[in-house]
CSV table of C-alpha atoms in Angstrom, one decimal:
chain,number,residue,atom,x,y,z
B,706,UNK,CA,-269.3,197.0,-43.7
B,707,UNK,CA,-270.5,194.1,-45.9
B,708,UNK,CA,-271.0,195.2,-49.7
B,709,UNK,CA,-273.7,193.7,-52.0
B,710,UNK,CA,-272.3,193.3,-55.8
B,711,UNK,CA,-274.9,192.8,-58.2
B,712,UNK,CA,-275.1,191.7,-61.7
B,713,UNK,CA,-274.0,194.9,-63.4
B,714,UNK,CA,-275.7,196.5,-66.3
B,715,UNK,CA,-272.9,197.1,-68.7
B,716,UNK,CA,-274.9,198.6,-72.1
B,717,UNK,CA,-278.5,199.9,-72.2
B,718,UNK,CA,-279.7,196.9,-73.9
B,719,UNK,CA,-278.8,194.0,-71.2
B,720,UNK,CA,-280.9,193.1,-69.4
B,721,UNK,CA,-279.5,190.0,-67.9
B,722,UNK,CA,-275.5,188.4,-67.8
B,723,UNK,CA,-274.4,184.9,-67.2
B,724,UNK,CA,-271.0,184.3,-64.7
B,725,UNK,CA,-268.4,183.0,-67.1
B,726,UNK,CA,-265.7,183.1,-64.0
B,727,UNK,CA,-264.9,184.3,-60.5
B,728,UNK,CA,-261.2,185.4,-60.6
B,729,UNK,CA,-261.2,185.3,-56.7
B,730,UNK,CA,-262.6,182.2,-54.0
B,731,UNK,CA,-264.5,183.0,-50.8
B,732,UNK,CA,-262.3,184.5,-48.5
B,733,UNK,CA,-259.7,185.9,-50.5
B,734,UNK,CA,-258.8,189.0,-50.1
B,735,UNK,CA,-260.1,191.6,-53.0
B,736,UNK,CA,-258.8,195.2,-54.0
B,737,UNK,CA,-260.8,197.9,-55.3
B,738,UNK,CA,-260.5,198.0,-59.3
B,739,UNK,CA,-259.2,194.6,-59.5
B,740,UNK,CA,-260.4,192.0,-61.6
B,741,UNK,CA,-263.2,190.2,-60.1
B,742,UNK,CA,-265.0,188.1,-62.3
B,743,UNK,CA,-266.0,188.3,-66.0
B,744,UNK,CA,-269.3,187.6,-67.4
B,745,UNK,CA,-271.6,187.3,-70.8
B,746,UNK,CA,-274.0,190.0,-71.2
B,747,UNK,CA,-276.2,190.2,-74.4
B,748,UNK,CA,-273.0,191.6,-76.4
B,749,UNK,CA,-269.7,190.4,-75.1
B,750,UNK,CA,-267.8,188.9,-72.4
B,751,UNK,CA,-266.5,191.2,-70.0
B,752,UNK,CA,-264.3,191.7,-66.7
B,753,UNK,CA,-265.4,193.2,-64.3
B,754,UNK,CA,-264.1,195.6,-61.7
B,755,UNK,CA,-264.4,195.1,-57.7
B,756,UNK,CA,-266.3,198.2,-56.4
B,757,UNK,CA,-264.8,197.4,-53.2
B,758,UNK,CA,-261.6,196.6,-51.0
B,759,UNK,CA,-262.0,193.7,-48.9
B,760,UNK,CA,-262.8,190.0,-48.4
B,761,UNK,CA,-265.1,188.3,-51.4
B,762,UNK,CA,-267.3,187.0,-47.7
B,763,UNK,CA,-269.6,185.3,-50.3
B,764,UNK,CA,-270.0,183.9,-53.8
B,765,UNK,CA,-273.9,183.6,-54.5
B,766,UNK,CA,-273.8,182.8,-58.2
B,767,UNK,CA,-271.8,181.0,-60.2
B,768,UNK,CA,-272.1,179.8,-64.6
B,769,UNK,CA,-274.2,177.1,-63.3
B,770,UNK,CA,-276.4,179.6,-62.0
B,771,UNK,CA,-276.9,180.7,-65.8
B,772,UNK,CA,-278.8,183.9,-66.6
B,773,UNK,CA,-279.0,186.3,-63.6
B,774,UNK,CA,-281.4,189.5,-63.9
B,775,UNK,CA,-279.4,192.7,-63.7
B,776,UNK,CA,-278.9,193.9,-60.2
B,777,UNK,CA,-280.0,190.4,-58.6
B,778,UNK,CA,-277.2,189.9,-55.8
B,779,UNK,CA,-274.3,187.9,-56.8
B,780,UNK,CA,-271.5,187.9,-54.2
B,781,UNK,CA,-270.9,190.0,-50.9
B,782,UNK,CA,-267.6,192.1,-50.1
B,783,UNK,CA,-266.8,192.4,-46.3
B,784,UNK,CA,-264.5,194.0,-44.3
B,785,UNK,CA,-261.1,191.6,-42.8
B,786,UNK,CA,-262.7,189.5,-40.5
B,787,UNK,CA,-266.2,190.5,-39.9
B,788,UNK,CA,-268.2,187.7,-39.8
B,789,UNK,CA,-271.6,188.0,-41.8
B,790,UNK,CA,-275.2,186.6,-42.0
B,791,UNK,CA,-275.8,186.2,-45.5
B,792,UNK,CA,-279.8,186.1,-45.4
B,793,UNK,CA,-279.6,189.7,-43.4
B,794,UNK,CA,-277.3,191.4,-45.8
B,795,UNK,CA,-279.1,190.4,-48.9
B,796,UNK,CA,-282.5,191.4,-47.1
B,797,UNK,CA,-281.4,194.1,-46.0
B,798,UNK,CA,-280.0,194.9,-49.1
B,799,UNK,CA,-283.1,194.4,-50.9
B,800,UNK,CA,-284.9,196.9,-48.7
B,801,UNK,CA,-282.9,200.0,-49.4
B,802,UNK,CA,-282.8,198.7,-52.8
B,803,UNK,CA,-287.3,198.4,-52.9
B,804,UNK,CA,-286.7,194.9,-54.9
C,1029,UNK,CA,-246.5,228.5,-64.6
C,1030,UNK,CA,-246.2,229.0,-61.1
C,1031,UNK,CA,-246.3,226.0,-58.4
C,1032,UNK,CA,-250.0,226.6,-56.8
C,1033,UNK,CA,-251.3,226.0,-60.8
C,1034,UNK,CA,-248.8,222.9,-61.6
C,1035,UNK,CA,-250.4,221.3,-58.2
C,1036,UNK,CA,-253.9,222.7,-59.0
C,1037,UNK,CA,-253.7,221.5,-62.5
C,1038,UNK,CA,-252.9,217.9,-61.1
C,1039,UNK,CA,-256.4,217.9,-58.2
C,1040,UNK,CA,-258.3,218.8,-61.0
C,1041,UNK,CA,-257.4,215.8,-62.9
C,1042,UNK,CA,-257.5,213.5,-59.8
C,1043,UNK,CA,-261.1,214.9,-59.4
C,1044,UNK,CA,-262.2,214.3,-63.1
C,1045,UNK,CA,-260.9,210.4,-62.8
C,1046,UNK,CA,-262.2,209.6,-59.4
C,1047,UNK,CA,-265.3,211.2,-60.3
C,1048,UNK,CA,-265.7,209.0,-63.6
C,1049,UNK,CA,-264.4,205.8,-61.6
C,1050,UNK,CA,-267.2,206.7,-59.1
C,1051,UNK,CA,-270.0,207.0,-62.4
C,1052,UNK,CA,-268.7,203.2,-63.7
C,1053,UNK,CA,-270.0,202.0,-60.4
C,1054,UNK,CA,-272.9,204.1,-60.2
C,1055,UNK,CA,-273.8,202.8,-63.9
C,1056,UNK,CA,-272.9,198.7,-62.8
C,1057,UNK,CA,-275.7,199.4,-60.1
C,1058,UNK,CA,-278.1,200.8,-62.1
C,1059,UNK,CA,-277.9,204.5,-61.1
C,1060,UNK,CA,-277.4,206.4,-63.9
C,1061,UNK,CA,-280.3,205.9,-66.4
C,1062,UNK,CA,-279.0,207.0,-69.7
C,1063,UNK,CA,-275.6,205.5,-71.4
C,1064,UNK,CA,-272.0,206.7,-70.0
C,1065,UNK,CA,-269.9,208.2,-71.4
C,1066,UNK,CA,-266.4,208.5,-69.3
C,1067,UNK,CA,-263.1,210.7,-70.0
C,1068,UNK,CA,-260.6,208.6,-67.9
C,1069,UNK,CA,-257.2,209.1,-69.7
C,1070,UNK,CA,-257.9,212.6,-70.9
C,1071,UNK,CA,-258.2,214.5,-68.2
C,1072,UNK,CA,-254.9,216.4,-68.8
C,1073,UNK,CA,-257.2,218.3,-72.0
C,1074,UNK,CA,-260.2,219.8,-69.0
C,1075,UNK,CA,-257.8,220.5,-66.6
C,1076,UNK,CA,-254.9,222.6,-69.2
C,1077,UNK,CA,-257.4,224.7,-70.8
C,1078,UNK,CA,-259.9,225.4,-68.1
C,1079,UNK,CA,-258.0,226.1,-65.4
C,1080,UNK,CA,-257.1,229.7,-67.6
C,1081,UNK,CA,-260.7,230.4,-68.2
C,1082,UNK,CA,-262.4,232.9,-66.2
C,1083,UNK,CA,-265.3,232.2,-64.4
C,1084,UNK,CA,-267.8,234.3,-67.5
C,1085,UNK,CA,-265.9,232.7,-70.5
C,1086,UNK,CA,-268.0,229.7,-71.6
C,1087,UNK,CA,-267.5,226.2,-72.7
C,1088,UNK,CA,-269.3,223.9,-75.0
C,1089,UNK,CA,-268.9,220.0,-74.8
C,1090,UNK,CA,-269.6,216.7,-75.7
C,1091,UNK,CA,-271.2,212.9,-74.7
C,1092,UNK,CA,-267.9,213.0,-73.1
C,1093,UNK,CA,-268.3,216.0,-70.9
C,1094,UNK,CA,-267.9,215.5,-67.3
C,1095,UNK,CA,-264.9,216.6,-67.0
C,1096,UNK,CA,-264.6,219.4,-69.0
C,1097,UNK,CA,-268.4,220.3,-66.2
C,1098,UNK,CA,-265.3,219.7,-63.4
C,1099,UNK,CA,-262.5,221.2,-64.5
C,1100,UNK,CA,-265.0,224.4,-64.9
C,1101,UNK,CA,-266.3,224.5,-61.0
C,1102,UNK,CA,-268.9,222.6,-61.4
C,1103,UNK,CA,-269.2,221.0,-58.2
C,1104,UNK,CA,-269.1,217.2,-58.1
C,1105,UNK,CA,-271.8,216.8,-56.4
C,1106,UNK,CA,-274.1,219.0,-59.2
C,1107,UNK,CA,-272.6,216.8,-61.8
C,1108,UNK,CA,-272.6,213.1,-60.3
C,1109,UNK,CA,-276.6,213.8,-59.0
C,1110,UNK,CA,-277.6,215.1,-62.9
C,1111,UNK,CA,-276.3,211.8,-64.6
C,1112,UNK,CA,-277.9,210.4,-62.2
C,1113,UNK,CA,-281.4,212.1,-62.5
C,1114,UNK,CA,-281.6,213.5,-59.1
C,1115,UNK,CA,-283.6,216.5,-58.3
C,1116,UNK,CA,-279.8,217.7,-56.5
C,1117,UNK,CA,-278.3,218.1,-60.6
C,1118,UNK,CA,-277.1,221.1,-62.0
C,1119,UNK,CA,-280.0,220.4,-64.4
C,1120,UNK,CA,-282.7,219.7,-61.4
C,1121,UNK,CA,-282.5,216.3,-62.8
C,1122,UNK,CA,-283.5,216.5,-66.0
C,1123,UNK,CA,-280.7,217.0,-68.0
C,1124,UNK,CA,-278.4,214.0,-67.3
C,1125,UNK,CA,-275.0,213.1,-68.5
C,1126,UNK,CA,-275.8,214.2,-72.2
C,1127,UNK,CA,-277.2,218.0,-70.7
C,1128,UNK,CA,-275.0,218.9,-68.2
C,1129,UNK,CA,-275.5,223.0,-68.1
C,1130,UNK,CA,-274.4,225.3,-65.5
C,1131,UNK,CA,-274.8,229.0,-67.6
C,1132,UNK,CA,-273.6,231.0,-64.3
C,1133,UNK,CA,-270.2,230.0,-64.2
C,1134,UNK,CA,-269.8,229.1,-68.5
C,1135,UNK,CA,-270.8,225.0,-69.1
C,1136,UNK,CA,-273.1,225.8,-71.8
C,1137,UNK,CA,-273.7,222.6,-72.1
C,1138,UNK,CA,-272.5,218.9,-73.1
C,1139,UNK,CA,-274.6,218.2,-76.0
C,1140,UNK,CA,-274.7,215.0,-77.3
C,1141,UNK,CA,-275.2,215.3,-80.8
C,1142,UNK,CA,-271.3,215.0,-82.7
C,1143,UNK,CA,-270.1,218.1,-83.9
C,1144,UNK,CA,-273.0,220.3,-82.3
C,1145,UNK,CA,-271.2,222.4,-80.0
C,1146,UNK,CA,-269.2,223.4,-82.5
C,1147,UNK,CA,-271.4,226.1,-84.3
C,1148,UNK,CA,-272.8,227.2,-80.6
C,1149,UNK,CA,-269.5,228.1,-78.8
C,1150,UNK,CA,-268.8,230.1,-82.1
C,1151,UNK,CA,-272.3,231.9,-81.6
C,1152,UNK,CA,-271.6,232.7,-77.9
C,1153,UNK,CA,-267.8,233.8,-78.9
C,1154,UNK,CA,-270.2,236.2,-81.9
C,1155,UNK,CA,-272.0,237.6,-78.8
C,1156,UNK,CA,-269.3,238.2,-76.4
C,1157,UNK,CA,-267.5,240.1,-79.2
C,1158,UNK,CA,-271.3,242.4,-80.4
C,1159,UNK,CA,-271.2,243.0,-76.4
C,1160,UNK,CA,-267.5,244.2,-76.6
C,1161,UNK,CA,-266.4,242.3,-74.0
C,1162,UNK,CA,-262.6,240.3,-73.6
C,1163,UNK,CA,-264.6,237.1,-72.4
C,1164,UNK,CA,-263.9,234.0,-74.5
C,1165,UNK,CA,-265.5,230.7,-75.8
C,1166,UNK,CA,-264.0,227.6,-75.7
C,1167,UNK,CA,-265.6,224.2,-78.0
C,1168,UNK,CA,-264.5,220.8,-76.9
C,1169,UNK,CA,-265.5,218.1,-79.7
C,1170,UNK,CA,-263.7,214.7,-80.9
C,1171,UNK,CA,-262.0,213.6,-83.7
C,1172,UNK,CA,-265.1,212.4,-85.2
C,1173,UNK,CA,-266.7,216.5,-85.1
C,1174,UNK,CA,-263.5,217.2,-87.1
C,1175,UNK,CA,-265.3,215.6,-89.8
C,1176,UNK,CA,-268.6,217.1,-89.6
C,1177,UNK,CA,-269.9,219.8,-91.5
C,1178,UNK,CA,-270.2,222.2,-88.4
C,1179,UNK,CA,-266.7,221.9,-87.6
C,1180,UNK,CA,-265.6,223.1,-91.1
C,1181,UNK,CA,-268.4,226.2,-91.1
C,1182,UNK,CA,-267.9,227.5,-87.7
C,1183,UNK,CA,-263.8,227.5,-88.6
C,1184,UNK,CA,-264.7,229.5,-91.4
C,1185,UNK,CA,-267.1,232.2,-89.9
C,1186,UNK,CA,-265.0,232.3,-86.8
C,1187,UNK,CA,-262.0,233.3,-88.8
C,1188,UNK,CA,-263.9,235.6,-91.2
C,1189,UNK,CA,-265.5,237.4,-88.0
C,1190,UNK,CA,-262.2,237.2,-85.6
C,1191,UNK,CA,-264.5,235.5,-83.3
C,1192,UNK,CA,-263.4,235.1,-79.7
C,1193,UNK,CA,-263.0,231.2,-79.8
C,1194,UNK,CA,-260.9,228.3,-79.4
C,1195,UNK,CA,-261.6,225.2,-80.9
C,1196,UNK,CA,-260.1,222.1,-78.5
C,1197,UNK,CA,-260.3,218.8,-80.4
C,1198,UNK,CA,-259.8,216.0,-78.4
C,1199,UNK,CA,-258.4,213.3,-80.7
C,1200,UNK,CA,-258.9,210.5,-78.4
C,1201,UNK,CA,-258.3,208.3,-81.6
C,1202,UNK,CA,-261.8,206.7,-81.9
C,1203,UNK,CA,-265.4,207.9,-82.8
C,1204,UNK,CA,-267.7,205.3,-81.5
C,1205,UNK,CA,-265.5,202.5,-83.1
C,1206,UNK,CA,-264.0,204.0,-86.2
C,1207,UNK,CA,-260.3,204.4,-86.0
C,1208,UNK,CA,-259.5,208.4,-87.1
C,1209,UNK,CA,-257.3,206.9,-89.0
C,1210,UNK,CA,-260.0,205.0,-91.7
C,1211,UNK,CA,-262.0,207.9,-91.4
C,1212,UNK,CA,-259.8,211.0,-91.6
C,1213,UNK,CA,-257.8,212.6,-94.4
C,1214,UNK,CA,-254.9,214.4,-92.3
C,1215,UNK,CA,-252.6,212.9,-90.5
C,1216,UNK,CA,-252.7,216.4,-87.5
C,1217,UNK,CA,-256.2,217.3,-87.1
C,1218,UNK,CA,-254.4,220.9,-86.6
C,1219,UNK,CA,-253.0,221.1,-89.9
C,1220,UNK,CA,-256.9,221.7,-90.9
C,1221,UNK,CA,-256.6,225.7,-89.2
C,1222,UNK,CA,-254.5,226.2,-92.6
C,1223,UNK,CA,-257.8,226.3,-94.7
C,1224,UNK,CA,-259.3,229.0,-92.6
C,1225,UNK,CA,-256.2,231.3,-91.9
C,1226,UNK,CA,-256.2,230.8,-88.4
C,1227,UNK,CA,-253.5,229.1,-86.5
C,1228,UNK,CA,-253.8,225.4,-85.6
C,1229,UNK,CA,-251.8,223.2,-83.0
C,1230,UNK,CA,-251.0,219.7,-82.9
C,1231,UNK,CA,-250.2,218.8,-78.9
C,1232,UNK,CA,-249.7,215.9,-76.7
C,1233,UNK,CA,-253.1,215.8,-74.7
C,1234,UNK,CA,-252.0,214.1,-72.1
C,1235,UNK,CA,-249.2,216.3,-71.4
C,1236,UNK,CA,-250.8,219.1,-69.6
C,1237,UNK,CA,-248.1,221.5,-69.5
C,1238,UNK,CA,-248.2,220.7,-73.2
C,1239,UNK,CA,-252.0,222.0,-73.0
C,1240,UNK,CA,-251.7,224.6,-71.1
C,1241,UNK,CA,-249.2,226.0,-73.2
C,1242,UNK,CA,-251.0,226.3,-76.1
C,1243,UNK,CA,-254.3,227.3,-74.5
C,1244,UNK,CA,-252.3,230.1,-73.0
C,1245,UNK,CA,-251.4,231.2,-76.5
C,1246,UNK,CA,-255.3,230.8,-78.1
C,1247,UNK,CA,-256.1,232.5,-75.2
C,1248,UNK,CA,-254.6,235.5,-75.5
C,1249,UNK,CA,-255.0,235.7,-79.7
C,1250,UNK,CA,-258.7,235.3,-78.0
C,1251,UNK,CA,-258.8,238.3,-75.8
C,1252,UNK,CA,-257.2,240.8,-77.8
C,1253,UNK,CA,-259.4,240.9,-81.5
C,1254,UNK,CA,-256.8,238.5,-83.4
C,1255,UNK,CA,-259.3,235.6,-83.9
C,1256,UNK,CA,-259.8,232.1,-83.2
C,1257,UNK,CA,-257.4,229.0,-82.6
C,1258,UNK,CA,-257.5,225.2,-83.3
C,1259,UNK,CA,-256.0,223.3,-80.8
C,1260,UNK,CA,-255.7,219.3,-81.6
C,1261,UNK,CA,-254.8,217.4,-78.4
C,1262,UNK,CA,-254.1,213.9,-79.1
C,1263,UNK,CA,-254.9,211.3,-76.6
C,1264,UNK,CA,-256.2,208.0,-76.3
C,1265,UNK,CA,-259.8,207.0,-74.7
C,1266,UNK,CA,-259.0,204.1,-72.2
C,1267,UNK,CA,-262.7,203.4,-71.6
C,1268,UNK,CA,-265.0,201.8,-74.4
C,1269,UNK,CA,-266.6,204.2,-76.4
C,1270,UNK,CA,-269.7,203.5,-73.8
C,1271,UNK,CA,-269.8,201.3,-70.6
C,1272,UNK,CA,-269.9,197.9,-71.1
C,1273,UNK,CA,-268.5,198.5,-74.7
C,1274,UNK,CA,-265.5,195.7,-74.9
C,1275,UNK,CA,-264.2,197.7,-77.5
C,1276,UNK,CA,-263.0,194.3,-79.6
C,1277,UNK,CA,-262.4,196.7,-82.5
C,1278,UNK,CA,-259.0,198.3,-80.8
C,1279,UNK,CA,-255.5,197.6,-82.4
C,1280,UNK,CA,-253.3,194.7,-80.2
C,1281,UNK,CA,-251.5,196.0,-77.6
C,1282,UNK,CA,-253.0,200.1,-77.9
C,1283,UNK,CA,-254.8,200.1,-74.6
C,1284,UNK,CA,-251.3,198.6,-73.1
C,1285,UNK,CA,-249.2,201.1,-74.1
C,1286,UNK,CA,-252.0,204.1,-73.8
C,1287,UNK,CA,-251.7,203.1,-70.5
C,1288,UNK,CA,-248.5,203.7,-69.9
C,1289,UNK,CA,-248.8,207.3,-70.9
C,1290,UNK,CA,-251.1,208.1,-68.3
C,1291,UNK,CA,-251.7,212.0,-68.1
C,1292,UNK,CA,-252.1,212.0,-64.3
C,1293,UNK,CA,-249.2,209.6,-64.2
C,1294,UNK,CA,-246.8,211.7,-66.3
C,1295,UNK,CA,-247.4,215.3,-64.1
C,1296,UNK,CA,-247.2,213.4,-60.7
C,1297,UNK,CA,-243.8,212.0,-61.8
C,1298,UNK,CA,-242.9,215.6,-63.4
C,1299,UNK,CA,-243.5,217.4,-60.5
C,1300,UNK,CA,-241.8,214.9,-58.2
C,1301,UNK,CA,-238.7,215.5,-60.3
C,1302,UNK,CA,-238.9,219.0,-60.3
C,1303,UNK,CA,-239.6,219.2,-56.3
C,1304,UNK,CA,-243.2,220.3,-56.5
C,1305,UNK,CA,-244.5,217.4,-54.5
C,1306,UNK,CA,-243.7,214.3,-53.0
C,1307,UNK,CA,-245.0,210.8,-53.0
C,1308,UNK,CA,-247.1,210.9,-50.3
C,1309,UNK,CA,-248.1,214.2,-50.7
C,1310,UNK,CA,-249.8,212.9,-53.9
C,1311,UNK,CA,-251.4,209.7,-52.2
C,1312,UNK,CA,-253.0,212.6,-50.1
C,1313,UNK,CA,-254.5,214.5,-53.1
C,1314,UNK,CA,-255.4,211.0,-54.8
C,1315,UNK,CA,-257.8,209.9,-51.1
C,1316,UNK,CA,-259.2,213.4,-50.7
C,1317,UNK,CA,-260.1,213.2,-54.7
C,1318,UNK,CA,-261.2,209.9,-53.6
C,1319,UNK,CA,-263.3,210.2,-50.7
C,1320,UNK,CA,-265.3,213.8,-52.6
C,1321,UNK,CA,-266.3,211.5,-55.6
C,1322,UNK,CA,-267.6,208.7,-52.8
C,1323,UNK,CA,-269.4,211.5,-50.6
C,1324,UNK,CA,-270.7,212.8,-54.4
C,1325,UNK,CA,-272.3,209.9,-55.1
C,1326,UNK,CA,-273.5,208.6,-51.6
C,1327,UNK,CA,-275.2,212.2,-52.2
C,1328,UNK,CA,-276.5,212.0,-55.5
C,1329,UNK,CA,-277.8,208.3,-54.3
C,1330,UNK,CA,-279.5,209.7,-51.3
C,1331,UNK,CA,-281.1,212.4,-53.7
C,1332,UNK,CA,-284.6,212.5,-54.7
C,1333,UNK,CA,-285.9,212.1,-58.2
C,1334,UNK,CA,-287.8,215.2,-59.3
C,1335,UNK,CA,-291.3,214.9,-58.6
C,1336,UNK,CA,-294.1,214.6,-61.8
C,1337,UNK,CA,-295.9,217.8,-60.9
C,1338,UNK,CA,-292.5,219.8,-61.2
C,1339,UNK,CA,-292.1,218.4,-64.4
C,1340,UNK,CA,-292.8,221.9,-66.4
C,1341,UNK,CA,-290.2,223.5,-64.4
C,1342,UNK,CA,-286.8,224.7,-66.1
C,1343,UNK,CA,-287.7,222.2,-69.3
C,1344,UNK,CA,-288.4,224.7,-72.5
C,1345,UNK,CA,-292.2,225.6,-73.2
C,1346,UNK,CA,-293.3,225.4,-77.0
């Protein structure tokens, strides 16, 4: 099952984080709690955990990207080998999410 | 300590971590509304003193107070749903992380204020003993409570009444981002029991067995009219003080080496050695801990949010 990761909120005061890195490429293969990128948030620069064991399917944003609301979409986590739409998992995403 | 408590002692602290691991992603997605506050890397405190509690001897707790909620029954699901304000919480939602309370089976409460629970386990320990009862109260607070005010009063009354109580600081090293050592005048936060007469302990905190010893001792003082105890059980918080903290103000190399005295760690390997348990009999503890926090949260997720015209209900009426 394919895994939207968002911007995270990481204090009660950001409200927005920049990428500074991803620590994995598309298609490599990710484990839960490891390091998967670090970013800027109104305070610090932080790394951040994957939720999720898998496949990083799909990087959406990168630093170039700059500032990225919290919880906007910013990469999808799939399972070995499923194949993805990207559109459709962010959409459908956005649904459950009402956003 | 028989083998049924050594393994009981160590699900208990698998549930407190994979239940706080579960909250860090609930918070990164915007699920829990108010700051978090996690207790990964001292679960060996909760699980050592609470698993000799009855179910009508009471607790008090901190900003820091899932676990102790866990390691007293409350059920993971009750907990994860009330930090995150669903109508499924202990508190109907309206308590959240810093008001977990569950008065039928003892959590009187993580309040959030430092030092607060201090003075309120030492009132319910002053009831139990007017009501003649052997129950007991137990306070968990920080090293930063140790230098509050309430700390130093409710040692004092507690020894001057015998009061039924056991005071558990967790000395987790940090209070917000103040070192205890920049901020405190003893070196054992247990040597402070000398200036009320009662007896204080210094102990590993992430040595359960270490825990439970000494809890086991308190306890029993507790039950039978000879007063309160200070237990200090020093440990290391793993986590920023909050999520999202970087926590830039820690020593070189602390987190590194607190992490190599993990408490789960260190009672998986004892009871390995001394034939309690295998290797994969632990991997099995660790998924089923695992999978309850996952179904926890899926629930607490799926949960509604109370609704505006219940607002009046179980919230105090001035």
């Amino acid at each position: 099952m394919a895994h939207v990761i968002v911007m995270p909120r990481l204090g009660q005061t950001m409200e927005a984080g920049e990428i500074v890195e991803w620590m994995k490429n598309e298609g490599d293969a990710v484990q839960k709690g490891e390091i998967l990128m670090s970013i800027q948030t109104d305070k610090a620069t932080l790394e951040v955990e994957a939720d999720y064991s898998g496949v990083l399917a799909k990087i959406l944003a990168t630093p170039e990207n700059g500032e990225i609301p919290c919880f906007e979409p910013i990469a999808i986590i799939a399972a070995p080998g499923e194949s993805i739409d990207v559109e459709q998992v962010v959409k459908e995403f956005r649904s459950k999410e009402g956003a | 300590m028989d083998n049924a408590m050594k393994v009981r002692l160590l699900e208990t602290m698998l549930n407190i971590r994979k239940a706080e691991l579960q909250l860090a992603i609930l918070y990164k997605n915007g699920k829990v509304p108010c700051a978090a506050h996690l207790y990964e890397g001292q679960e060996a405190i909760a699980a050592g003193v609470c698993a000799q509690l009855r179910v009508d001897d009471c607790l008090t707790s901190t900003h820091r107070g899932h676990g102790h909620c866990i390691a007293k029954g409350m059920p993971m699901k009750e907990m994860i749903a009330e930090v995150c304000a669903r109508k499924t919480g202990c508190c109907g939602g309206k308590g959240g992380t810093m008001h977990l309370f569950k008065p039928d089976i003892g959590v009187m409460g993580t309040i959030g204020i430092v030092g607060a629970g201090i003075p309120v386990a030492t009132g319910i320990a002053l009831a139990m003993k007017m009501q003649k009862t052997d129950r007991v109260a137990v306070s968990f607070f920080g090293d930063g409570a140790a230098n509050n005010g309430a700390f130093h009063e409710s040692l004092n009354l507690a020894s001057v009444w015998k009061l039924p109580v056991i005071f558990v600081c967790e000395n987790n090293r940090y209070a917000t981002s103040v070192a205890v050592w920049r901020s405190t005048s003893v070196e054992k936060i247990g040597d402070r029991a000398a200036s009320y007469s009662i007896p204080g302990v210094t102990v590993d905190g992430n040595c359960v067995d270490e825990v439970y010893a000494a809890t086991e001792a308190a306890l029993s003082r507790a039950r039978t009219g000879q007063g309160p105890t200070l237990i200090e059980a020093v440990t290391y918080r793993v986590r920023g003080h909050y999520e999202g903290d970087d926590a830039a103000y820690r020593k070189q190399g602390e987190l590194t080496e607190a992490r190599e005295h993990d408490p789960i760690e260190y009672w998986k390997q004892k009871l390995i050695e001394d034939g309690v348990l295998r290797e994969e009999d632990f991997a099995a503890l660790a998924a089923k801990a695992e999978a309850e926090a996952e179904e926890a949260a899926a629930f607490a997720v799926d949960s509604p949010f109370p609704a505006p015209e219940e607002a009046l209900i179980l919230t105090a009426q001035i």
